[in-house]
Short mmCIF file of C-alpha atoms in Angstrom, two decimals:
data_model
loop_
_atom_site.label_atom_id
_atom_site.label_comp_id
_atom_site.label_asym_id
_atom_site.label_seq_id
_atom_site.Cartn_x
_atom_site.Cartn_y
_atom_site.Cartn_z
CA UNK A 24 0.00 0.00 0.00
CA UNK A 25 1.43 3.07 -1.25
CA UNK A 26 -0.24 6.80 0.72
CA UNK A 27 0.52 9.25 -1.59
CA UNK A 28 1.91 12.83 -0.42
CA UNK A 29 3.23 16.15 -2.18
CA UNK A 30 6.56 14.94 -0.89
CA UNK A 31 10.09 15.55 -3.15
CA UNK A 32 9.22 13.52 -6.10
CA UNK A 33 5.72 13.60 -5.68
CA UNK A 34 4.66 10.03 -6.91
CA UNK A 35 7.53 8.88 -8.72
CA UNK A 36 9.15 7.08 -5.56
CA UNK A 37 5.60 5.30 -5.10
CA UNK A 38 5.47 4.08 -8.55
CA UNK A 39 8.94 3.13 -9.25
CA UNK A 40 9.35 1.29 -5.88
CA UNK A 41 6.00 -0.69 -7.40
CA UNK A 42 7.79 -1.34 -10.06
CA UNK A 43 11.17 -2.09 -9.00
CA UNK A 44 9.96 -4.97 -6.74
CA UNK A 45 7.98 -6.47 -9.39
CA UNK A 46 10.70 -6.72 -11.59
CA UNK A 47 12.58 -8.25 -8.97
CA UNK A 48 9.63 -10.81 -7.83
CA UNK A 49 9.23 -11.63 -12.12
CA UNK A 50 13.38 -12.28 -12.47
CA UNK A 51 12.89 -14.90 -9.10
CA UNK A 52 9.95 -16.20 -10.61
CA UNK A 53 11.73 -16.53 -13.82
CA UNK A 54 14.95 -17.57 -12.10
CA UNK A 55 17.48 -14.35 -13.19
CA UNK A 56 19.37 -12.26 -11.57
CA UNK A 57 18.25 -8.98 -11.63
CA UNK A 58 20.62 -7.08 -12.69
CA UNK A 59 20.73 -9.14 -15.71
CA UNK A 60 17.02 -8.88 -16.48
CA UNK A 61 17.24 -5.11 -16.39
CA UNK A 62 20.08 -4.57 -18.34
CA UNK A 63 18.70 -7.24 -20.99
CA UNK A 64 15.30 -5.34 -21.23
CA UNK A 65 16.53 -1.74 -20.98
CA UNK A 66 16.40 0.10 -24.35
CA UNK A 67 18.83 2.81 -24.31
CA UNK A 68 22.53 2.77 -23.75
CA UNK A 69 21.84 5.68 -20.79
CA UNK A 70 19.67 3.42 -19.04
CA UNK A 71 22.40 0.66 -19.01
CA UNK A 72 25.07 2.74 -18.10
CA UNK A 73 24.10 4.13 -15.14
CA UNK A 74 23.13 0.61 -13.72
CA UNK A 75 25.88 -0.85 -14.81
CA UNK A 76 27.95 2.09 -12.96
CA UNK A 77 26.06 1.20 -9.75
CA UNK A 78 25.97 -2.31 -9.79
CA UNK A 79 30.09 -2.21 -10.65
CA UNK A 80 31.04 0.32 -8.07
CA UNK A 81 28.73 -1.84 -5.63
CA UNK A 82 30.19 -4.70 -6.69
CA UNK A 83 26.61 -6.32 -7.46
CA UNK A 84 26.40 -9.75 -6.57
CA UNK A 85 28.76 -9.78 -3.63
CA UNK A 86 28.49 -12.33 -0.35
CA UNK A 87 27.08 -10.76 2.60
CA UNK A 88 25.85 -12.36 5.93
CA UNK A 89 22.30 -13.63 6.60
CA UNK A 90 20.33 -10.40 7.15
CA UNK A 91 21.82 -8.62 5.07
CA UNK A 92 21.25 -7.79 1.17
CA UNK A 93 22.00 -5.47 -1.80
CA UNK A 94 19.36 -4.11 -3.70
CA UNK A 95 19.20 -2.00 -7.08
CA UNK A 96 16.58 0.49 -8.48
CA UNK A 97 16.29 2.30 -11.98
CA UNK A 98 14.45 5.65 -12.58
CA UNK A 99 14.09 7.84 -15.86
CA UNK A 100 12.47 10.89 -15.56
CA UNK A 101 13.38 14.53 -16.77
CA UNK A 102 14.98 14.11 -19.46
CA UNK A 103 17.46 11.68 -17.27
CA UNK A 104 18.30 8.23 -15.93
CA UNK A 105 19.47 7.44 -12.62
CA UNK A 106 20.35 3.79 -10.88
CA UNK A 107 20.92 3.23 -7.00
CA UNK A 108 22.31 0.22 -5.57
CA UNK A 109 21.55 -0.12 -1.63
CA UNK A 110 23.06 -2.22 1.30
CA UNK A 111 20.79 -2.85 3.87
CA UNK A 112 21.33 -4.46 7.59
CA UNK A 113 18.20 -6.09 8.98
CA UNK A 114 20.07 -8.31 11.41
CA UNK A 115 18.04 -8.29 14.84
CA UNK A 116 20.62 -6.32 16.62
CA UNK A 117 20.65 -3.55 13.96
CA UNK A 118 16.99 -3.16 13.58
CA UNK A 119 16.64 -3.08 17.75
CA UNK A 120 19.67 -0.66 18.11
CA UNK A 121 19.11 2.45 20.21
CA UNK A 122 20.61 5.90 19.76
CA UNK A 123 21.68 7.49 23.17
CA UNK A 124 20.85 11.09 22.36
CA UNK A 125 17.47 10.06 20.78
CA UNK A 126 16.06 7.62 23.62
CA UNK A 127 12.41 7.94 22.08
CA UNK A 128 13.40 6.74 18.15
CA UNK A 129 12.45 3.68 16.64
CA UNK A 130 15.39 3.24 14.65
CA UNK A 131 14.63 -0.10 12.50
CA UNK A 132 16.46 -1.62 9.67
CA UNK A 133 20.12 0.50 8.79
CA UNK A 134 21.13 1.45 4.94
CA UNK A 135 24.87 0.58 5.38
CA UNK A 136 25.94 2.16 1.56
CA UNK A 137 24.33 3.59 -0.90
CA UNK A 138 25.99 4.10 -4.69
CA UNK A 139 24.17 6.58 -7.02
CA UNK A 140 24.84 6.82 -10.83
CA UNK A 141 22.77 9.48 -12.68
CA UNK A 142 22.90 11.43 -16.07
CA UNK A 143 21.31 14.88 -16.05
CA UNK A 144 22.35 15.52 -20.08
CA UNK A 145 24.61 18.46 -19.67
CA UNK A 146 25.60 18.79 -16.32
CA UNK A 147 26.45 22.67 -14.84
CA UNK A 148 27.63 21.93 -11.46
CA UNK A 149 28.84 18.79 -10.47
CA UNK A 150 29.29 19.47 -7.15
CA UNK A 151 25.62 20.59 -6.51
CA UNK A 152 24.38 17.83 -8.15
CA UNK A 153 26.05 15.52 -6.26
CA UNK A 154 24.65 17.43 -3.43
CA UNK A 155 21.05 16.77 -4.90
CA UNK A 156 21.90 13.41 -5.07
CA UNK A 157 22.98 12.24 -1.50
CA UNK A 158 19.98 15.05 -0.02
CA UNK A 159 17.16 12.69 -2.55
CA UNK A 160 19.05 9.61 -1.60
CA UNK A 161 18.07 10.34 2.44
CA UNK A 162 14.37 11.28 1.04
CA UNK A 163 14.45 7.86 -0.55
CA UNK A 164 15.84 5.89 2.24
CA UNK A 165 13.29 7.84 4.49
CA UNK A 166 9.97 6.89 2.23
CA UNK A 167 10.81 3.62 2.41
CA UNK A 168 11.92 2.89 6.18
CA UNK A 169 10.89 5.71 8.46
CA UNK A 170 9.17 8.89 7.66
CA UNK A 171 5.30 9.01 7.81
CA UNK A 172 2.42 10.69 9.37
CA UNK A 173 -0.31 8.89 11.34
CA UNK A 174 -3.57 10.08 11.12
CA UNK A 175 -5.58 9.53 14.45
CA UNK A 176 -8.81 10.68 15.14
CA UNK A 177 -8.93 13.32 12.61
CA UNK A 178 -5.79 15.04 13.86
CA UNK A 179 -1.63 13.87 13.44
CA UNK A 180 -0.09 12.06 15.91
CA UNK A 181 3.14 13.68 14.93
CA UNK A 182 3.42 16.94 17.02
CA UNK A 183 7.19 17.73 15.79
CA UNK A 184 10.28 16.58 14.31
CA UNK A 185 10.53 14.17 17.63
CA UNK A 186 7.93 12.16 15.80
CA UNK A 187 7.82 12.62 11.91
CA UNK A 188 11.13 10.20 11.46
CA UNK A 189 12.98 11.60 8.47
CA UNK A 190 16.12 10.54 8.35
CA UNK A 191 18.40 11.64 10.78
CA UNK A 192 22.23 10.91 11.06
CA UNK A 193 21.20 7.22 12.65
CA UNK A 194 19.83 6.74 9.23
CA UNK A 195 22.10 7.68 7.27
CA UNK A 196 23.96 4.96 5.56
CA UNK A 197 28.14 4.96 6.52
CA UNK A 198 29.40 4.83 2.67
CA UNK A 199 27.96 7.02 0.32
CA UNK A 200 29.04 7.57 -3.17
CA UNK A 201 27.07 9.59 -6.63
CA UNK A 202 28.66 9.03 -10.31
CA UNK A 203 28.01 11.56 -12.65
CA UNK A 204 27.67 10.36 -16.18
CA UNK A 205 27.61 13.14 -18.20
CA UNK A 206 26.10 12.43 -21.65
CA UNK A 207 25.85 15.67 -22.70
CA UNK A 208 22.88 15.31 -23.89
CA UNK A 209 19.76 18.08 -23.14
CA UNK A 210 19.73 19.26 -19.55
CA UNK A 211 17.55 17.45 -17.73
CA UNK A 212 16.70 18.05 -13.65
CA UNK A 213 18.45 17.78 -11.32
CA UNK A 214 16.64 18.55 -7.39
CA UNK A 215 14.46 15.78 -7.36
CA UNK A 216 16.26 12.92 -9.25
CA UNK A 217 17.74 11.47 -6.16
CA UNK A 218 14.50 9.82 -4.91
CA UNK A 219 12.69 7.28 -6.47
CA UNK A 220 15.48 5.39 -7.26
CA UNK A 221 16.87 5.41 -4.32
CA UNK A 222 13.55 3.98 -2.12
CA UNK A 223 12.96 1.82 -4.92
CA UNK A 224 16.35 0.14 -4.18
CA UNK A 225 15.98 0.15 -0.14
CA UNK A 226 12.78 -1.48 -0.96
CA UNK A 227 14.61 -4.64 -2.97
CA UNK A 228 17.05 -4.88 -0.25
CA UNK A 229 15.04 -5.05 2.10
CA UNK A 230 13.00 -7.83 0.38
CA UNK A 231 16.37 -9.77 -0.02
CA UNK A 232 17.57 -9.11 2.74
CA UNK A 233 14.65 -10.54 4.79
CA UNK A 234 12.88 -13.02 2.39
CA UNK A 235 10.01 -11.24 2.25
CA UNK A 236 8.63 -8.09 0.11
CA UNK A 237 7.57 -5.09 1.56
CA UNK A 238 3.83 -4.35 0.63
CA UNK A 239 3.14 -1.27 2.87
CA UNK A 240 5.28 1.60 3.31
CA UNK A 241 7.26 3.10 4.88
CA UNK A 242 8.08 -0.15 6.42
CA UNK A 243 8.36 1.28 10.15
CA UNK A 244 4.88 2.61 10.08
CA UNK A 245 3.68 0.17 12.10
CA UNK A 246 5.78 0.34 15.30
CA UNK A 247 4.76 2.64 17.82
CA UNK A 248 5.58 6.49 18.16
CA UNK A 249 7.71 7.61 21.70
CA UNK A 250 5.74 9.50 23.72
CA UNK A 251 4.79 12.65 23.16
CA UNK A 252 6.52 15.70 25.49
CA UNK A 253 4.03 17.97 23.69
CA UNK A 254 0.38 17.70 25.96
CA UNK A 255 -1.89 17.29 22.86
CA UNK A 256 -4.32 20.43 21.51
CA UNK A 257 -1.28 22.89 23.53
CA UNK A 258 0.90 25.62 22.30
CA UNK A 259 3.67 24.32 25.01
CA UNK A 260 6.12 26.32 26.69
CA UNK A 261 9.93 26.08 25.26
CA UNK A 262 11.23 23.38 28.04
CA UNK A 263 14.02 25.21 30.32
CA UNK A 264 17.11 22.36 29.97
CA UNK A 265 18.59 23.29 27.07
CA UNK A 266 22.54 23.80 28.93
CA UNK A 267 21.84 20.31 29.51
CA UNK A 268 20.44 18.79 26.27
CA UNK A 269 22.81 17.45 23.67
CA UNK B 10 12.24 44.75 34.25
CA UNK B 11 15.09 42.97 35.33
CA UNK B 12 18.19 43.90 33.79
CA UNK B 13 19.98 40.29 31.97
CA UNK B 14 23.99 40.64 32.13
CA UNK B 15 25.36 38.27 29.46
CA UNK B 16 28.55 38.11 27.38
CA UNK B 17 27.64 36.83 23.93
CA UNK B 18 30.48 36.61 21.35
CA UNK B 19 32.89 38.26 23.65
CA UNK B 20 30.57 41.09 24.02
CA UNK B 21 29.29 41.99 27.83
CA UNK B 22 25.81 43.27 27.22
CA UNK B 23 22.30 44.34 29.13
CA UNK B 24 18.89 43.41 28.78
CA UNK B 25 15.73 44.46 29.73
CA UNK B 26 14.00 41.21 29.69
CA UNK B 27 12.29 38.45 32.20
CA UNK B 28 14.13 36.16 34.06
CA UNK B 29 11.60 33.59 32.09
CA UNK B 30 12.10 34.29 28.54
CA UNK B 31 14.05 31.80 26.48
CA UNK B 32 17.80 32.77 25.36
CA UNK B 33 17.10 32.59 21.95
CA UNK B 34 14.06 34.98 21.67
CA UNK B 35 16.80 37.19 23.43
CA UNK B 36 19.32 36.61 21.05
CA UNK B 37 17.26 36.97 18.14
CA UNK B 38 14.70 39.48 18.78
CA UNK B 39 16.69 42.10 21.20
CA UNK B 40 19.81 41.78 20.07
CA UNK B 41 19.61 41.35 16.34
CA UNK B 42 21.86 37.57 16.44
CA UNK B 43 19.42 35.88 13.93
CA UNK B 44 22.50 32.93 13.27
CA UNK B 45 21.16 30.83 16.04
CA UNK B 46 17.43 29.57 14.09
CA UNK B 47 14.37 28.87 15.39
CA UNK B 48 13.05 25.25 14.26
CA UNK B 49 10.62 23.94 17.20
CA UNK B 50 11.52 25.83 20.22
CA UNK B 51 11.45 22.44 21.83
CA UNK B 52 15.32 21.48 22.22
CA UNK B 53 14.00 18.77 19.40
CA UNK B 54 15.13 20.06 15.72
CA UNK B 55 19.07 21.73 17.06
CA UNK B 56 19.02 24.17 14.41
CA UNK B 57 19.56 27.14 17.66
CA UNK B 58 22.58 25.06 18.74
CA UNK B 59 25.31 27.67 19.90
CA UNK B 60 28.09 26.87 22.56
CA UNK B 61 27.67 27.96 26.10
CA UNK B 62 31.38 27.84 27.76
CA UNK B 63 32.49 25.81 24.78
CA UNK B 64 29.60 23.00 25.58
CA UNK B 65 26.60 23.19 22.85
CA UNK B 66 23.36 24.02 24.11
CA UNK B 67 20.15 24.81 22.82
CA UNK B 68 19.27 28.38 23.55
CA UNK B 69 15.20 27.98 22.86
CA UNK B 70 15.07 26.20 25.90
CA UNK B 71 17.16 28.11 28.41
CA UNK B 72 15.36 31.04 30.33
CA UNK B 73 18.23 34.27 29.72
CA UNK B 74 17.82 34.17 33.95
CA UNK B 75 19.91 30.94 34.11
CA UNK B 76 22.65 32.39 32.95
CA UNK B 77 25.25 34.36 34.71
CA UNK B 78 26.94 37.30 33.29
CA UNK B 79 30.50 35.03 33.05
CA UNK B 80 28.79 32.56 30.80
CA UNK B 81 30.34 32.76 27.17
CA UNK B 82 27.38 32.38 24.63
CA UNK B 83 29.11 32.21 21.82
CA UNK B 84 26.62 31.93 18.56
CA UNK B 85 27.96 31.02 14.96
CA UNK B 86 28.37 34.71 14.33
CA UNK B 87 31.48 34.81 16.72
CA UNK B 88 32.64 31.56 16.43
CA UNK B 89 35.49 32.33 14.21
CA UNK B 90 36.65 35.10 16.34
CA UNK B 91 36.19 32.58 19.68
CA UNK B 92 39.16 30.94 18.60
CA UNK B 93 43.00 31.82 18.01
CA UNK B 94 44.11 32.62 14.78
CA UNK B 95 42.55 34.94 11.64
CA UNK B 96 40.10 34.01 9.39
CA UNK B 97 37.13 31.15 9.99
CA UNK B 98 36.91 28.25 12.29
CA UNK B 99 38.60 25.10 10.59
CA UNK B 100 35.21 23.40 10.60
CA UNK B 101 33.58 26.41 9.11
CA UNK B 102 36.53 26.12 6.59
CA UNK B 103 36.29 22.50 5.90
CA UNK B 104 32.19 22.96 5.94
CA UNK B 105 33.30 25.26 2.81
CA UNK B 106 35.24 23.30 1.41
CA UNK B 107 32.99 20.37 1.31
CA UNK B 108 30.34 22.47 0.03
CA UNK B 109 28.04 20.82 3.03
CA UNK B 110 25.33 23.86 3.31
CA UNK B 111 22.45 23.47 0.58
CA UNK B 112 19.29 25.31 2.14
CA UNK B 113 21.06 26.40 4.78
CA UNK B 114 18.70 27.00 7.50
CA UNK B 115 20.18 24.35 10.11
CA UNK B 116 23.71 24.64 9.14
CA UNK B 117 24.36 27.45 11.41
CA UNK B 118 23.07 24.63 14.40
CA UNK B 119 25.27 21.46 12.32
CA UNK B 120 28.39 23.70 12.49
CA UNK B 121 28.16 24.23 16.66
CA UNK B 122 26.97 20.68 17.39
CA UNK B 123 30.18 19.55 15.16
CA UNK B 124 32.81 22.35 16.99
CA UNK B 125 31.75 20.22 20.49
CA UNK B 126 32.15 16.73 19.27
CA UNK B 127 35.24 17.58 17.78
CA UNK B 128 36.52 19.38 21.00
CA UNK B 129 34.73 16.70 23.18
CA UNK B 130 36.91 14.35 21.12
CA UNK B 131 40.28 16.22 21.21
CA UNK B 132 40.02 17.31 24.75
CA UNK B 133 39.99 12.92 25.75
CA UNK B 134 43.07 12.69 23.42
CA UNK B 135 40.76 11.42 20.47
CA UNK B 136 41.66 11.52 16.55
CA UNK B 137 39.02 9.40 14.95
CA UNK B 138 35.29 9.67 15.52
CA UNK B 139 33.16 6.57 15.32
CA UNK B 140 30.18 6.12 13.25
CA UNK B 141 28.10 5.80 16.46
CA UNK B 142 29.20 8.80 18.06
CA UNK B 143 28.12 10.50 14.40
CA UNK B 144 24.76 8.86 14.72
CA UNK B 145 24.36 10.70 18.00
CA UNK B 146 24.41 14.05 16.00
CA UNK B 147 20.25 14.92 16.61
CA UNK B 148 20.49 17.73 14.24
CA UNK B 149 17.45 17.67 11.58
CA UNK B 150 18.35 18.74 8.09
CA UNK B 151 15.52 18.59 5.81
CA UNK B 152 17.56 18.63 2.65
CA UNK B 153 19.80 15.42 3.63
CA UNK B 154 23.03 17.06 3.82
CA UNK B 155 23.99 13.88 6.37
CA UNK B 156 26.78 12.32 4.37
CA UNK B 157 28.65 15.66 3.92
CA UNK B 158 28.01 16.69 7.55
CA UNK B 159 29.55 13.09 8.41
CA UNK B 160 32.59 13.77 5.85
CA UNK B 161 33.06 17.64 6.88
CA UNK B 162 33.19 16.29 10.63
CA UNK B 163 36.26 13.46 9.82
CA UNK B 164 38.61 16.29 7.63
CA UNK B 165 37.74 18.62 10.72
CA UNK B 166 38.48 16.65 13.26
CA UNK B 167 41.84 15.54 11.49
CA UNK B 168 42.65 19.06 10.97
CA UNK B 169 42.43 19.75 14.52
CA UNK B 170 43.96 16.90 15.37
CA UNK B 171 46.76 18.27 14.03
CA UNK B 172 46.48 22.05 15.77
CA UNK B 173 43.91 22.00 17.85
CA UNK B 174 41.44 25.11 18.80
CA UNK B 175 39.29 25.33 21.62
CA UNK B 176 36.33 27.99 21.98
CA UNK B 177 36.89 30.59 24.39
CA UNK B 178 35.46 29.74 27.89
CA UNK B 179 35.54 25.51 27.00
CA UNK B 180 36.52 23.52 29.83
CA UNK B 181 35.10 25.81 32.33
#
């Protein structure tokens, strides 16, 4: 189940995750790996290059222990094409981990890499669009695991950021890594290229990585929010331990 | 109205304000220092981070009466001038250099919650910063700049490995 929201992206990420794990389900089905199926049924030599980028740099294919998986995704949109290989840890201990400083987070499953490959056409600045990259890369990873709203009796549960789980540095994965192939082609976009991809790839891993497909998202949805400091229906009163806080 | 003595960014100054009202409607509305930003005013989002006596601390949520007029409140505004040496802070040089800032609006709050890992770190002898003590970083940035905040923090910290800088006031 895909809920729909004028997030970065808008729909894409919903569709092409949809997509991306049903080519993945049809190449088990069918018994191929799916990096081969995609490459073997993309048309254009753009498409194949940035997936072959990812899945190269990623080193697609590699051992990794139980509970743990790779995952790719492919996205074309504005005048583009963009691939993402992800990493994913959903080993018990991982998935259960607490953060110190943020006692109240349900932290879940952990991106552990993340390799982007996209090709804007002409690109102007390299290092912005890099920057574009890795900031859609943590919307992606965020759709899929962690940031949502819950609707509760006609009014959000989520009263601030202490709730509404975007991804924060205990998200964020510990290698990341955006090629630029530059075909120098038309310019395309560039600000919200970085997504779909991306979740659609978190998505596969996660499906690999635990034997079992994702069918409602974000996945963390379901576990419960910390408790609120915020009394509901108030305006509160900054708190007064801020020397303390960290 | 009670008279607030502070010393923010090396600067002793007085204001006519409540014991009650939070530091950072102080900073920003009286006295014109709009660097620290307001996210939630609930010590949640970090983007007011700014160092109290080299610690970080989250001025929405300290009442200016808590503080006495020794305290050094130093906000990203001063922070290149809290430290030896011309020019910027090295983490506002590496932050630069890295081209970390896209938005903006909670870099001023990254760049003080990085200066006190990086001096918690030093100050126990440290060189390397693990990726757990980078989780801990509760800093919101709504555009994802994560990775490069991560990256910026490791050339920083090696930089001041190498000579380091302490805030004026830290260790007090």
């Amino acid at each position: 189940m895909f809920r729909t929201g004028s997030m970065r992206n808008i729909y894409s990420p919903n569709v092409v995750t949809a997509r991306e794990l049903a080519i993945d389900q049809v190449a088990a089905e069918v018994g191929r790996d799916p990096l081969e199926l995609r490459l073997s049924t993309l048309r254009d030599a753009r498409s194949v290059a940035v997936l072959e980028k990812v899945a190269e740099a990623g080193s697609w294919g590699r051992e990794m222990p139980a509970g743990t998986a790779q995952g790719l995704g492919f996205h074309s949109e504005y005048k583009g094409r963009a691939a993402c290989l992800i990493e994913i840890d959903c080993r018990p201990e991982t998935v259960s981990r607490t953060v110190p400083t943020a006692a109240y987070a349900y932290t879940g499953p952990r991106v552990t890499r993340a390799i982007y490959a996209v090709d804007v056409g002409l690109t102007i600045n390299p290092r912005g669009l890099e920057a574009q990259m890795l900031g859609g890369m943590m919307d992606g990873i965020a759709n899929c695991l962690s940031f949502s709203l819950h609707l509760v009796d006609g009014a959000f549960a989520e009263d601030s950021w202490e709730h509404a789980y975007y991804t924060r540095q205990w998200n964020v994965p510990f290698e990341t890594q955006v090629f630029i192939l530059d075909s120098s082609s038309q310019p395309g976009g560039a600000g919200e290229f970085g997504v779909a991809a991306s979740m659609a790839a978190t998505a596969n891993a996660y499906a690999r990585a635990t034997g079992s497909m994702p069918t409602s998202f974000p996945i963390n949805h379901g576990m419960p929010l910390a408790e609120s400091i915020v009394p509901p229906g108030t305006i509160p009163q900054s708190p007064t331990d801020g020397l303390g806080r960290r | 109205m009670p008279v607030q003595k502070l010393t923010v960014n090396g600067q002793r100054v007085e204001v006519d304000v409540e014991d009650d009202v939070r530091l950072l409607w102080v900073l920003r509305d009286l006295l014109d220092i709009t660097g620290p930003k307001y996210g939630c005013g609930l010590s949640i989002c970090q983007s007011c981070t700014s160092l109290v006596n080299g610690k970080a601390f989250n001025p929405c949520s300290v009442p200016v009466g808590q503080l006495r007029p020794s305290d050094e409140v130093v906000t990203i505004e001063g922070l290149a001038d809290a430290v030896d040496g011309d020019g910027l802070h090295p983490v506002q040089e590496v932050w630069l250099e890295e081209d970390v800032a896209q938005c903006g609006f909670c870099q001023p709050g990254q760049i003080m919650a990085a200066v006190d890992l990086i001096q918690t770190l030093l100050a126990d002898g440290r060189r390397d910063v693990t990726e757990a003590e980078l989780d801990s970083l509760r800093n919101v940035c709504r555009c994802g700049t994560y990775p490069r905040v991560r990256t910026a923090i490791r050339r920083a910290l090696a930089v001041m490995a190498e000579t380091p800088v302490f805030v004026r006031g830290a260790g007090r």
